[in-house]
mmCIF file of C-alpha atoms and ligand atoms in Angstrom:
data_model
loop_
_atom_site.group_PDB
_atom_site.id
_atom_site.type_symbol
_atom_site.label_atom_id
_atom_site.label_comp_id
_atom_site.label_asym_id
_atom_site.label_seq_id
_atom_site.Cartn_x
_atom_site.Cartn_y
_atom_site.Cartn_z
ATOM 1 C CA MET A 7 -54.947 2.963 142.576
ATOM 2 C CA LYS A 8 -55.916 4.227 146.015
ATOM 3 C CA SER A 9 -53.890 3.670 149.157
ATOM 4 C CA ASP A 10 -53.806 5.476 152.468
ATOM 5 C CA LYS A 11 -50.152 4.483 152.812
ATOM 6 C CA LEU A 12 -48.850 6.389 149.806
ATOM 7 C CA GLY A 13 -47.354 9.858 150.170
ATOM 8 C CA ILE A 14 -49.091 12.766 148.469
ATOM 9 C CA ASN A 15 -46.712 12.961 145.499
ATOM 10 C CA SER A 16 -47.139 9.232 144.814
ATOM 11 C CA LEU A 17 -50.906 9.656 145.048
ATOM 12 C CA LEU A 18 -50.714 12.559 142.608
ATOM 13 C CA ILE A 19 -48.960 10.378 140.051
ATOM 14 C CA HIS A 20 -50.815 7.101 140.591
ATOM 15 C CA SER A 21 -54.380 7.934 141.654
ATOM 16 C CA GLY A 22 -57.223 7.808 139.204
ATOM 17 C CA GLU A 23 -55.866 5.147 136.856
ATOM 18 C CA VAL A 24 -58.459 3.479 134.612
ATOM 19 C CA ASP A 25 -58.660 -0.048 133.238
ATOM 20 C CA ASP A 26 -58.216 0.374 129.515
ATOM 21 C CA ALA A 27 -57.871 -2.254 126.816
ATOM 22 C CA PHE A 28 -54.304 -1.406 125.723
ATOM 23 C CA GLY A 29 -52.448 -0.683 128.971
ATOM 24 C CA SER A 30 -52.203 3.057 128.369
ATOM 25 C CA ALA A 31 -49.850 4.722 130.873
ATOM 26 C CA THR A 32 -52.090 7.782 131.022
ATOM 27 C CA VAL A 33 -55.843 8.014 131.382
ATOM 28 C CA PRO A 34 -57.423 7.907 127.895
ATOM 29 C CA ILE A 35 -59.864 10.629 126.869
ATOM 30 C CA TYR A 36 -63.264 8.971 126.565
ATOM 31 C CA GLN A 37 -64.634 11.705 124.314
ATOM 32 C CA THR A 38 -68.157 10.381 124.112
ATOM 33 C CA SER A 39 -71.492 11.758 125.209
ATOM 34 C CA THR A 40 -73.143 8.351 125.549
ATOM 35 C CA PHE A 41 -72.275 4.662 126.154
ATOM 36 C CA LYS A 42 -73.624 1.527 124.366
ATOM 37 C CA PHE A 43 -75.594 -0.953 126.470
ATOM 38 C CA LYS A 44 -75.052 -4.674 125.859
ATOM 39 C CA SER A 45 -78.815 -5.284 125.905
ATOM 40 C CA ALA A 46 -82.065 -3.663 126.958
ATOM 41 C CA ASP A 47 -81.796 -5.457 130.293
ATOM 42 C CA HIS A 48 -78.241 -4.199 130.771
ATOM 43 C CA GLY A 49 -79.423 -0.622 130.078
ATOM 44 C CA ALA A 50 -82.212 -1.009 132.627
ATOM 45 C CA GLN A 51 -79.761 -2.423 135.184
ATOM 46 C CA CYS A 52 -77.355 0.496 134.654
ATOM 47 C CA PHE A 53 -80.211 2.933 135.293
ATOM 48 C CA SER A 54 -81.480 1.086 138.359
ATOM 49 C CA GLY A 55 -77.973 0.890 139.813
ATOM 50 C CA GLU A 56 -78.039 -2.913 139.857
ATOM 51 C CA THR A 57 -75.029 -2.939 137.503
ATOM 52 C CA LYS A 58 -72.229 -0.396 137.566
ATOM 53 C CA GLY A 59 -71.977 0.925 134.051
ATOM 54 C CA TYR A 60 -71.546 4.203 132.227
ATOM 55 C CA ILE A 61 -74.717 5.690 130.763
ATOM 56 C CA TYR A 62 -74.217 9.292 129.680
ATOM 57 C CA THR A 63 -71.322 11.719 130.201
ATOM 58 C CA ARG A 64 -73.360 14.306 132.111
ATOM 59 C CA ILE A 65 -73.888 11.567 134.721
ATOM 60 C CA ALA A 66 -70.428 9.958 134.682
ATOM 61 C CA ASN A 67 -67.483 9.313 132.347
ATOM 62 C CA PRO A 68 -64.290 7.244 132.893
ATOM 63 C CA THR A 69 -61.852 10.118 132.246
ATOM 64 C CA ILE A 70 -63.768 12.439 134.558
ATOM 65 C CA ASN A 71 -64.099 9.694 137.181
ATOM 66 C CA ALA A 72 -60.335 9.180 137.158
ATOM 67 C CA LEU A 73 -59.853 12.851 137.965
ATOM 68 C CA GLU A 74 -62.549 12.732 140.676
ATOM 69 C CA GLU A 75 -60.848 9.752 142.304
ATOM 70 C CA ALA A 76 -57.438 11.349 142.181
ATOM 71 C CA VAL A 77 -58.527 14.655 143.736
ATOM 72 C CA ALA A 78 -60.637 12.849 146.360
ATOM 73 C CA ALA A 79 -57.563 10.781 147.296
ATOM 74 C CA ILE A 80 -55.347 13.805 147.946
ATOM 75 C CA GLU A 81 -58.182 15.776 149.562
ATOM 76 C CA LYS A 82 -58.770 12.741 151.816
ATOM 77 C CA GLY A 83 -62.485 12.526 151.112
ATOM 78 C CA PHE A 84 -65.141 9.965 150.279
ATOM 79 C CA GLY A 85 -65.536 11.029 146.650
ATOM 80 C CA GLY A 86 -65.071 13.831 144.147
ATOM 81 C CA ILE A 87 -67.581 15.557 141.889
ATOM 82 C CA ALA A 88 -66.009 17.385 138.972
ATOM 83 C CA THR A 89 -67.719 20.479 137.598
ATOM 84 C CA SER A 90 -67.414 22.634 134.499
ATOM 85 C CA SER A 91 -65.938 25.499 136.529
ATOM 86 C CA GLY A 92 -65.268 26.588 140.092
ATOM 87 C CA MET A 93 -68.454 28.665 139.940
ATOM 88 C CA GLY A 94 -70.300 25.529 138.800
ATOM 89 C CA ALA A 95 -69.101 23.912 142.025
ATOM 90 C CA VAL A 96 -70.179 26.933 144.120
ATOM 91 C CA THR A 97 -73.642 26.988 142.503
ATOM 92 C CA THR A 98 -74.030 23.237 143.022
ATOM 93 C CA VAL A 99 -73.304 23.641 146.746
ATOM 94 C CA TYR A 100 -75.736 26.552 147.181
ATOM 95 C CA ALA A 101 -78.476 24.745 145.244
ATOM 96 C CA ALA A 102 -77.953 21.462 147.108
ATOM 97 C CA TYR A 103 -78.107 22.825 150.664
ATOM 98 C CA LEU A 104 -80.346 25.911 150.491
ATOM 99 C CA SER A 105 -84.072 26.343 149.908
ATOM 100 C CA GLN A 106 -86.439 29.291 150.023
ATOM 101 C CA GLY A 107 -86.513 30.880 153.476
ATOM 102 C CA GLN A 108 -83.244 29.321 154.535
ATOM 103 C CA HIS A 109 -80.042 31.114 155.442
ATOM 104 C CA ILE A 110 -76.311 30.942 154.696
ATOM 105 C CA VAL A 111 -73.456 32.379 156.771
ATOM 106 C CA SER A 112 -70.341 33.195 154.782
ATOM 107 C CA HIS A 113 -67.061 35.076 154.979
ATOM 108 C CA ASN A 114 -67.260 38.608 153.604
ATOM 109 C CA ALA A 115 -64.144 38.359 151.404
ATOM 110 C CA VAL A 116 -64.872 35.243 149.350
ATOM 111 C CA TYR A 117 -64.281 35.241 145.573
ATOM 112 C CA GLY A 118 -66.483 38.098 144.240
ATOM 113 C CA PRO A 119 -69.001 36.087 142.150
ATOM 114 C CA ALA A 120 -69.416 33.458 144.905
ATOM 115 C CA ARG A 121 -70.900 36.263 146.998
ATOM 116 C CA GLY A 122 -72.452 37.999 143.985
ATOM 117 C CA ILE A 123 -74.658 35.077 142.893
ATOM 118 C CA MET A 124 -75.893 34.607 146.455
ATOM 119 C CA GLU A 125 -76.881 38.276 146.821
ATOM 120 C CA THR A 126 -78.532 38.456 143.392
ATOM 121 C CA ILE A 127 -79.670 35.101 141.951
ATOM 122 C CA PHE A 128 -80.218 33.061 145.120
ATOM 123 C CA ALA A 129 -81.753 36.075 146.879
ATOM 124 C CA ARG A 130 -84.423 36.087 144.126
ATOM 125 C CA PHE A 131 -85.327 32.550 145.188
ATOM 126 C CA GLY A 132 -85.724 33.649 148.800
ATOM 127 C CA VAL A 133 -82.397 32.504 150.264
ATOM 128 C CA GLU A 134 -81.137 34.794 153.039
ATOM 129 C CA CYS A 135 -77.431 35.480 153.556
ATOM 130 C CA THR A 136 -75.196 37.037 156.181
ATOM 131 C CA TYR A 137 -71.635 37.983 155.267
ATOM 132 C CA ILE A 138 -69.314 38.415 158.225
ATOM 133 C CA ASP A 139 -65.617 38.521 159.006
ATOM 134 C CA ALA A 140 -65.253 34.794 159.732
ATOM 135 C CA THR A 141 -61.638 35.234 160.835
ATOM 136 C CA ASP A 142 -63.290 36.168 164.168
ATOM 137 C CA ILE A 143 -65.088 33.005 165.286
ATOM 138 C CA GLU A 144 -67.467 34.986 167.501
ATOM 139 C CA ASN A 145 -68.885 36.623 164.368
ATOM 140 C CA VAL A 146 -69.721 33.185 162.975
ATOM 141 C CA ARG A 147 -71.420 32.134 166.196
ATOM 142 C CA ALA A 148 -73.448 35.364 166.308
ATOM 143 C CA ALA A 149 -74.558 35.117 162.665
ATOM 144 C CA ILE A 150 -76.095 31.643 162.923
ATOM 145 C CA ARG A 151 -79.902 31.608 162.992
ATOM 146 C CA GLU A 152 -82.582 28.934 163.379
ATOM 147 C CA ASN A 153 -82.858 28.696 159.581
ATOM 148 C CA THR A 154 -79.095 28.582 158.845
ATOM 149 C CA LYS A 155 -78.488 25.574 156.608
ATOM 150 C CA LEU A 156 -74.968 26.212 155.299
ATOM 151 C CA ILE A 157 -71.717 27.799 156.442
ATOM 152 C CA TYR A 158 -69.506 28.675 153.509
ATOM 153 C CA LEU A 159 -65.870 29.595 154.071
ATOM 154 C CA GLU A 160 -62.932 30.466 151.906
ATOM 155 C CA THR A 161 -59.540 30.334 153.589
ATOM 156 C CA PRO A 162 -57.181 31.938 152.839
ATOM 157 C CA ALA A 163 -59.744 34.323 151.391
ATOM 158 C CA ASN A 164 -59.555 35.913 147.966
ATOM 159 C CA PRO A 165 -58.051 38.508 147.943
ATOM 160 C CA THR A 166 -57.531 39.654 151.553
ATOM 161 C CA MET A 167 -55.622 36.500 152.608
ATOM 162 C CA GLY A 168 -57.703 36.423 155.816
ATOM 163 C CA ILE A 169 -57.557 32.998 157.455
ATOM 164 C CA THR A 170 -60.509 31.348 159.197
ATOM 165 C CA ASP A 171 -60.086 28.649 161.847
ATOM 166 C CA ILE A 172 -61.766 25.735 160.053
ATOM 167 C CA SER A 173 -61.801 23.397 163.098
ATOM 168 C CA ALA A 174 -63.323 26.067 165.334
ATOM 169 C CA VAL A 175 -66.087 26.893 162.824
ATOM 170 C CA CYS A 176 -66.817 23.201 162.257
ATOM 171 C CA ALA A 177 -67.131 22.628 166.005
ATOM 172 C CA ILE A 178 -69.777 25.372 166.227
ATOM 173 C CA ALA A 179 -71.553 24.065 163.116
ATOM 174 C CA LYS A 180 -71.588 20.496 164.410
ATOM 175 C CA GLU A 181 -73.406 21.553 167.592
ATOM 176 C CA LYS A 182 -76.187 22.913 165.370
ATOM 177 C CA GLY A 183 -76.092 20.269 162.620
ATOM 178 C CA ILE A 184 -75.115 22.765 159.914
ATOM 179 C CA PRO A 185 -72.937 21.554 157.008
ATOM 180 C CA VAL A 186 -69.700 23.453 156.303
ATOM 181 C CA CYS A 187 -68.218 23.941 152.849
ATOM 182 C CA VAL A 188 -64.660 25.284 152.563
ATOM 183 C CA ASP A 189 -63.332 26.733 149.328
ATOM 184 C CA ASN A 190 -59.792 25.331 149.421
ATOM 185 C CA THR A 191 -58.717 26.861 146.109
ATOM 186 C CA PHE A 192 -55.989 29.139 147.545
ATOM 187 C CA CYS A 193 -54.197 26.234 149.253
ATOM 188 C CA SER A 194 -54.986 23.295 146.975
ATOM 189 C CA PRO A 195 -55.160 19.884 148.679
ATOM 190 C CA TYR A 196 -51.364 19.948 148.790
ATOM 191 C CA LEU A 197 -51.310 22.539 151.582
ATOM 192 C CA GLN A 198 -54.614 22.099 153.410
ATOM 193 C CA ASN A 199 -57.285 19.429 153.862
ATOM 194 C CA PRO A 200 -60.534 20.979 155.195
ATOM 195 C CA LEU A 201 -62.294 17.602 155.519
ATOM 196 C CA GLU A 202 -59.691 16.469 158.043
ATOM 197 C CA LEU A 203 -60.439 19.647 160.006
ATOM 198 C CA GLY A 204 -64.146 18.806 160.203
ATOM 199 C CA ALA A 205 -65.645 20.295 157.030
ATOM 200 C CA ASP A 206 -68.272 18.375 155.065
ATOM 201 C CA VAL A 207 -67.292 19.622 151.612
ATOM 202 C CA ALA A 208 -64.034 20.920 150.133
ATOM 203 C CA LEU A 209 -64.441 23.042 147.007
ATOM 204 C CA HIS A 210 -61.879 23.868 144.332
ATOM 205 C CA SER A 211 -61.610 26.038 141.323
ATOM 206 C CA MET A 212 -59.328 23.565 139.528
ATOM 207 C CA THR A 213 -58.699 26.366 137.046
ATOM 208 C CA LYS A 214 -56.044 27.366 139.576
ATOM 209 C CA PHE A 215 -53.456 25.128 141.276
ATOM 210 C CA ILE A 216 -54.839 21.678 140.419
ATOM 211 C CA ASN A 217 -54.672 22.229 136.665
ATOM 212 C CA GLY A 218 -51.967 24.838 137.088
ATOM 213 C CA HIS A 219 -51.216 25.771 133.489
ATOM 214 C CA ALA A 220 -53.761 28.524 132.730
ATOM 215 C CA ASP A 221 -55.393 26.458 129.985
ATOM 216 C CA VAL A 222 -58.481 24.935 131.659
ATOM 217 C CA VAL A 223 -61.521 26.233 133.558
ATOM 218 C CA ALA A 224 -62.828 23.557 135.926
ATOM 219 C CA GLY A 225 -64.123 22.873 139.434
ATOM 220 C CA MET A 226 -64.294 20.062 141.993
ATOM 221 C CA LEU A 227 -66.244 19.179 145.123
ATOM 222 C CA VAL A 228 -64.926 16.544 147.521
ATOM 223 C CA THR A 229 -67.186 15.306 150.290
ATOM 224 C CA LYS A 230 -66.428 13.742 153.634
ATOM 225 C CA ASP A 231 -69.136 11.091 153.360
ATOM 226 C CA GLU A 232 -71.523 9.280 151.057
ATOM 227 C CA LYS A 233 -74.623 11.237 152.085
ATOM 228 C CA ASN A 234 -73.169 14.591 151.058
ATOM 229 C CA TYR A 235 -71.651 12.978 147.967
ATOM 230 C CA ASN A 236 -75.032 11.663 146.746
ATOM 231 C CA LEU A 237 -76.740 14.997 147.378
ATOM 232 C CA LEU A 238 -74.085 17.009 145.543
ATOM 233 C CA ARG A 239 -73.685 14.548 142.679
ATOM 234 C CA SER A 240 -77.389 14.452 141.879
ATOM 235 C CA THR A 241 -77.567 18.259 142.099
ATOM 236 C CA MET A 242 -74.574 18.673 139.767
ATOM 237 C CA VAL A 243 -75.842 16.078 137.276
ATOM 238 C CA ASN A 244 -79.348 17.498 137.114
ATOM 239 C CA LEU A 245 -78.235 21.138 136.907
ATOM 240 C CA GLY A 246 -75.802 20.130 134.148
ATOM 241 C CA PHE A 247 -72.577 21.489 135.648
ATOM 242 C CA ASN A 248 -70.619 18.465 134.400
ATOM 243 C CA MET A 249 -67.090 18.654 133.098
ATOM 244 C CA ASP A 250 -66.021 17.653 129.596
ATOM 245 C CA PRO A 251 -63.699 14.593 129.199
ATOM 246 C CA HIS A 252 -60.993 16.614 127.452
ATOM 247 C CA GLN A 253 -61.040 19.183 130.259
ATOM 248 C CA ALA A 254 -60.670 16.282 132.735
ATOM 249 C CA TYR A 255 -57.691 14.885 130.830
ATOM 250 C CA LEU A 256 -55.868 18.226 130.978
ATOM 251 C CA ALA A 257 -56.617 18.660 134.682
ATOM 252 C CA LEU A 258 -55.330 15.108 135.353
ATOM 253 C CA ARG A 259 -52.146 15.956 133.493
ATOM 254 C CA GLY A 260 -51.692 19.134 135.534
ATOM 255 C CA LEU A 261 -52.508 17.380 138.801
ATOM 256 C CA LYS A 262 -49.470 15.090 138.554
ATOM 257 C CA THR A 263 -47.074 18.002 139.130
ATOM 258 C CA LEU A 264 -49.159 19.821 141.773
ATOM 259 C CA GLY A 265 -46.662 19.038 144.535
ATOM 260 C CA ILE A 266 -43.502 20.243 142.840
ATOM 261 C CA ARG A 267 -45.254 23.286 141.376
ATOM 262 C CA VAL A 268 -46.640 24.394 144.751
ATOM 263 C CA GLU A 269 -43.313 23.741 146.513
ATOM 264 C CA ARG A 270 -41.369 25.817 144.002
ATOM 265 C CA ALA A 271 -43.902 28.654 143.774
ATOM 266 C CA GLN A 272 -44.123 28.759 147.562
ATOM 267 C CA GLN A 273 -40.336 29.062 147.915
ATOM 268 C CA ASN A 274 -40.529 31.973 145.473
ATOM 269 C CA ALA A 275 -43.489 33.558 147.287
ATOM 270 C CA GLU A 276 -41.701 33.473 150.643
ATOM 271 C CA LYS A 277 -38.841 35.477 149.116
ATOM 272 C CA VAL A 278 -41.117 37.895 147.246
ATOM 273 C CA ALA A 279 -43.132 38.535 150.436
ATOM 274 C CA VAL A 280 -39.997 39.419 152.415
ATOM 275 C CA TYR A 281 -38.760 41.629 149.557
ATOM 276 C CA LEU A 282 -42.090 43.480 149.454
ATOM 277 C CA GLU A 283 -42.307 43.865 153.226
ATOM 278 C CA ASN A 284 -38.886 45.520 153.308
ATOM 279 C CA HIS A 285 -39.530 47.810 150.344
ATOM 280 C CA PRO A 286 -39.879 51.487 151.350
ATOM 281 C CA LYS A 287 -42.628 52.087 148.797
ATOM 282 C CA VAL A 288 -44.851 49.263 150.066
ATOM 283 C CA GLU A 289 -47.498 50.185 152.646
ATOM 284 C CA TRP A 290 -48.367 46.647 153.793
ATOM 285 C CA VAL A 291 -48.101 42.997 152.765
ATOM 286 C CA LYS A 292 -50.478 40.132 153.645
ATOM 287 C CA TYR A 293 -48.838 36.740 153.328
ATOM 288 C CA PRO A 294 -49.526 33.821 155.692
ATOM 289 C CA GLY A 295 -45.777 33.125 155.963
ATOM 290 C CA LEU A 296 -44.962 36.558 157.407
ATOM 291 C CA ALA A 297 -45.111 37.054 161.179
ATOM 292 C CA SER A 298 -46.989 40.301 160.429
ATOM 293 C CA HIS A 299 -49.992 38.336 159.055
ATOM 294 C CA PRO A 300 -52.870 38.676 161.580
ATOM 295 C CA GLN A 301 -53.454 34.892 161.568
ATOM 296 C CA PHE A 302 -49.801 33.810 161.260
ATOM 297 C CA GLU A 303 -50.063 31.231 164.087
ATOM 298 C CA LEU A 304 -53.347 29.804 162.793
ATOM 299 C CA ALA A 305 -51.843 29.488 159.293
ATOM 300 C CA LYS A 306 -48.969 27.444 160.718
ATOM 301 C CA LYS A 307 -51.433 25.159 162.493
ATOM 302 C CA GLN A 308 -53.955 24.675 159.719
ATOM 303 C CA MET A 309 -51.879 24.849 156.514
ATOM 304 C CA ARG A 310 -48.845 22.767 155.590
ATOM 305 C CA GLY A 311 -47.196 25.860 154.105
ATOM 306 C CA PRO A 312 -47.949 29.560 153.591
ATOM 307 C CA GLY A 313 -48.791 29.165 149.895
ATOM 308 C CA THR A 314 -48.108 31.246 146.853
ATOM 309 C CA MET A 315 -50.595 34.128 147.094
ATOM 310 C CA ILE A 316 -49.642 37.614 148.311
ATOM 311 C CA SER A 317 -51.709 40.781 148.704
ATOM 312 C CA PHE A 318 -50.009 44.134 149.107
ATOM 313 C CA GLU A 319 -50.579 47.853 148.815
ATOM 314 C CA VAL A 320 -48.151 50.388 147.426
ATOM 315 C CA LYS A 321 -47.755 53.728 149.242
ATOM 316 C CA GLY A 322 -49.863 56.162 147.232
ATOM 317 C CA GLY A 323 -52.781 53.715 146.917
ATOM 318 C CA LEU A 324 -54.382 52.836 143.622
ATOM 319 C CA ASN A 325 -52.515 55.337 141.436
ATOM 320 C CA ALA A 326 -49.168 54.059 142.663
ATOM 321 C CA GLY A 327 -50.394 50.452 142.318
ATOM 322 C CA LYS A 328 -51.358 51.101 138.701
ATOM 323 C CA ILE A 329 -47.797 52.189 137.937
ATOM 324 C CA VAL A 330 -46.554 48.847 139.275
ATOM 325 C CA MET A 331 -49.174 46.789 137.407
ATOM 326 C CA ASP A 332 -48.560 48.649 134.138
ATOM 327 C CA ASN A 333 -44.806 48.206 134.351
ATOM 328 C CA VAL A 334 -44.229 44.590 135.337
ATOM 329 C CA HIS A 335 -43.176 42.689 132.234
ATOM 330 C CA LEU A 336 -42.408 39.151 133.418
ATOM 331 C CA SER A 337 -45.523 38.712 135.558
ATOM 332 C CA LEU A 338 -48.714 38.884 133.532
ATOM 333 C CA LEU A 339 -51.312 41.540 134.316
ATOM 334 C CA ALA A 340 -54.183 39.049 134.437
ATOM 335 C CA VAL A 341 -56.804 37.575 136.740
ATOM 336 C CA SER A 342 -56.783 33.935 137.875
ATOM 337 C CA LEU A 343 -54.047 32.413 140.011
ATOM 338 C CA GLY A 344 -52.229 29.239 140.933
ATOM 339 C CA GLY A 345 -50.528 28.650 137.590
ATOM 340 C CA VAL A 346 -46.890 28.246 136.622
ATOM 341 C CA GLU A 347 -46.749 31.886 135.552
ATOM 342 C CA SER A 348 -46.817 34.832 137.988
ATOM 343 C CA LEU A 349 -50.023 36.857 137.662
ATOM 344 C CA ILE A 350 -50.749 40.283 139.108
ATOM 345 C CA GLN A 351 -54.191 41.904 139.291
ATOM 346 C CA HIS A 352 -56.283 44.597 140.962
ATOM 347 C CA PRO A 353 -59.342 43.089 142.769
ATOM 348 C CA ALA A 354 -61.277 46.377 143.259
ATOM 349 C CA SER A 355 -61.498 46.972 139.488
ATOM 350 C CA MET A 356 -61.280 43.351 138.347
ATOM 351 C CA THR A 357 -62.236 40.162 140.281
ATOM 352 C CA HIS A 358 -64.246 41.973 142.974
ATOM 353 C CA SER A 359 -65.514 44.945 140.952
ATOM 354 C CA LYS A 360 -69.148 43.789 141.044
ATOM 355 C CA LEU A 361 -69.234 44.157 144.854
ATOM 356 C CA SER A 362 -70.133 47.686 145.957
ATOM 357 C CA LYS A 363 -67.272 49.840 147.250
ATOM 358 C CA GLU A 364 -68.925 49.764 150.678
ATOM 359 C CA LYS A 365 -68.956 45.951 150.776
ATOM 360 C CA ARG A 366 -65.388 45.775 149.518
ATOM 361 C CA GLN A 367 -64.193 48.158 152.203
ATOM 362 C CA GLU A 368 -66.049 46.295 154.922
ATOM 363 C CA ALA A 369 -64.358 43.089 153.720
ATOM 364 C CA GLY A 370 -60.906 44.710 153.716
ATOM 365 C CA ILE A 371 -60.584 44.874 149.919
ATOM 366 C CA THR A 372 -59.065 48.348 149.719
ATOM 367 C CA ASP A 373 -58.894 50.240 146.426
ATOM 368 C CA GLY A 374 -55.113 49.986 146.512
ATOM 369 C CA LEU A 375 -54.901 46.227 147.184
ATOM 370 C CA ILE A 376 -52.870 44.357 144.569
ATOM 371 C CA ARG A 377 -53.009 40.565 144.396
ATOM 372 C CA PHE A 378 -49.963 38.669 143.289
ATOM 373 C CA SER A 379 -49.997 34.961 142.393
ATOM 374 C CA ILE A 380 -46.417 33.786 142.380
ATOM 375 C CA GLY A 381 -45.351 31.335 139.686
ATOM 376 C CA ILE A 382 -42.387 29.035 139.241
ATOM 377 C CA GLU A 383 -40.112 31.387 137.296
ATOM 378 C CA ASP A 384 -36.654 32.130 138.730
ATOM 379 C CA VAL A 385 -37.355 34.200 141.814
ATOM 380 C CA GLU A 386 -34.521 36.632 141.040
ATOM 381 C CA ASP A 387 -36.329 37.500 137.804
ATOM 382 C CA ILE A 388 -39.702 37.961 139.528
ATOM 383 C CA ILE A 389 -38.122 40.296 142.088
ATOM 384 C CA ALA A 390 -36.023 42.222 139.524
ATOM 385 C CA ASP A 391 -39.160 42.798 137.438
ATOM 386 C CA LEU A 392 -41.118 43.993 140.486
ATOM 387 C CA ASP A 393 -38.200 46.120 141.624
ATOM 388 C CA GLN A 394 -37.910 48.096 138.405
ATOM 389 C CA ALA A 395 -41.692 48.655 138.439
ATOM 390 C CA LEU A 396 -41.688 49.810 142.093
ATOM 391 C CA ASN A 397 -38.805 52.172 141.345
ATOM 392 C CA LEU A 398 -41.055 54.015 138.887
ATOM 393 C CA VAL A 399 -43.511 54.936 141.670
HETATM 394 N N1 LCS B 415 -63.171 30.133 144.278
HETATM 395 C C1 LCS B 415 -62.076 30.899 144.309
HETATM 396 C C2 LCS B 415 -61.320 31.069 145.593
HETATM 397 C C3 LCS B 415 -61.645 31.544 143.154
HETATM 398 O O1 LCS B 415 -60.548 32.299 143.228
HETATM 399 C C4 LCS B 415 -62.396 31.390 141.956
HETATM 400 C C5 LCS B 415 -61.997 32.059 140.700
HETATM 401 C C6 LCS B 415 -63.535 30.584 141.968
HETATM 402 C C7 LCS B 415 -63.890 29.960 143.151
HETATM 403 C C8 LCS B 415 -64.355 30.344 140.733
HETATM 404 O O2 LCS B 415 -63.680 29.466 139.883
HETATM 405 P P1 LCS B 415 -63.803 29.438 138.288
HETATM 406 O O3 LCS B 415 -65.247 29.333 137.965
HETATM 407 O O4 LCS B 415 -63.207 30.692 137.774
HETATM 408 O O5 LCS B 415 -63.048 28.209 137.921
HETATM 409 N N2 LCS B 415 -61.096 33.103 140.891
HETATM 410 C C9 LCS B 415 -60.641 33.921 139.998
HETATM 411 C C10 LCS B 415 -59.778 34.968 140.320
HETATM 412 O O6 LCS B 415 -59.402 35.290 141.443
HETATM 413 N N3 LCS B 415 -59.444 35.585 139.209
HETATM 414 O O7 LCS B 415 -60.066 35.046 138.118
HETATM 415 C C11 LCS B 415 -60.915 33.955 138.547
#
């Protein structure tokens, strides 16, 4: 059921329902690779598009479609394209928009492998890239060339929490006819809708907030219009980045509670950020809800809330940070983010370790930066756990 009039929490519960034979309250798992045709003519009509019918799960599947519809509804887009992982979504976007001799402009602190595959794999196919600090719009304007065919943003960026003005970048891109893709993973559609700010594609690692329970790897693309949808869907289908129906079922289940999970984790994060900022052993904290964040005003304008992700550095740099990471017991020392459990990790040696030290430093990913994804535990427990670890420094 789709309706522009419903609030986001109602959409989360009621989008993406399927017509099934028995009136199931939840979306059934259509665990099938292929679908029977009624006749040879029916099969031919399904392939020609004359009849709407399922053919093969790499192309489309009812469980996966339900998830695509639901995420597209809350992301306020034309349609969703589910992928096997967030990186599957990133690769689909690069492959769809970029050809040999063409150029991409991107933020320098995007998720490590999203930059890594561009500088290694896509570079081998002759795609040129420029990584800049997109939080300064003038850098974006200056980086655009004649052959620029994609602007790729991630905001807030992983792990620096830098925030790019999506509307301002889209205005520049529109003048030149360049599509803009925004990785909206750190906000989820609950806190930010890039398509409403002018982007052509919103990208998600659904492994994070949308699924939210650290038990699925998955991705999603939502497009503003049909043209971009058709391009991305055919690229995804033919490259084989499709999701599995069981994966889709789990993500649909997680999606229903996105709103209350984000609200609760965000309340916790606001308190943890203030605690960290006032701690004598903490050098700095980057959290969009703190007035000290360099893009605090932009965050208020572009996001519906400051989110649940915090970056900070302990006085004493990496060695001091290691003491904290080795001594938190409630929060898990693990990569990934956006789940019900608090997760702490060290980007320079983990998620962003494949970038050279030089590139990390240029992007603001210092060796001492610690990334903290705040979960929905009792905030007093999260802070007490952090406190005892910080006291050991
Ligand atoms: N985009 C962002 C912003 C991400 O944080 C990640 C994964 C991806 C895309 C790729 O998604 P995946 O293929 O893993 O579903 N980020 C991770 C992180 O920060 N720690 O572990 C994975």
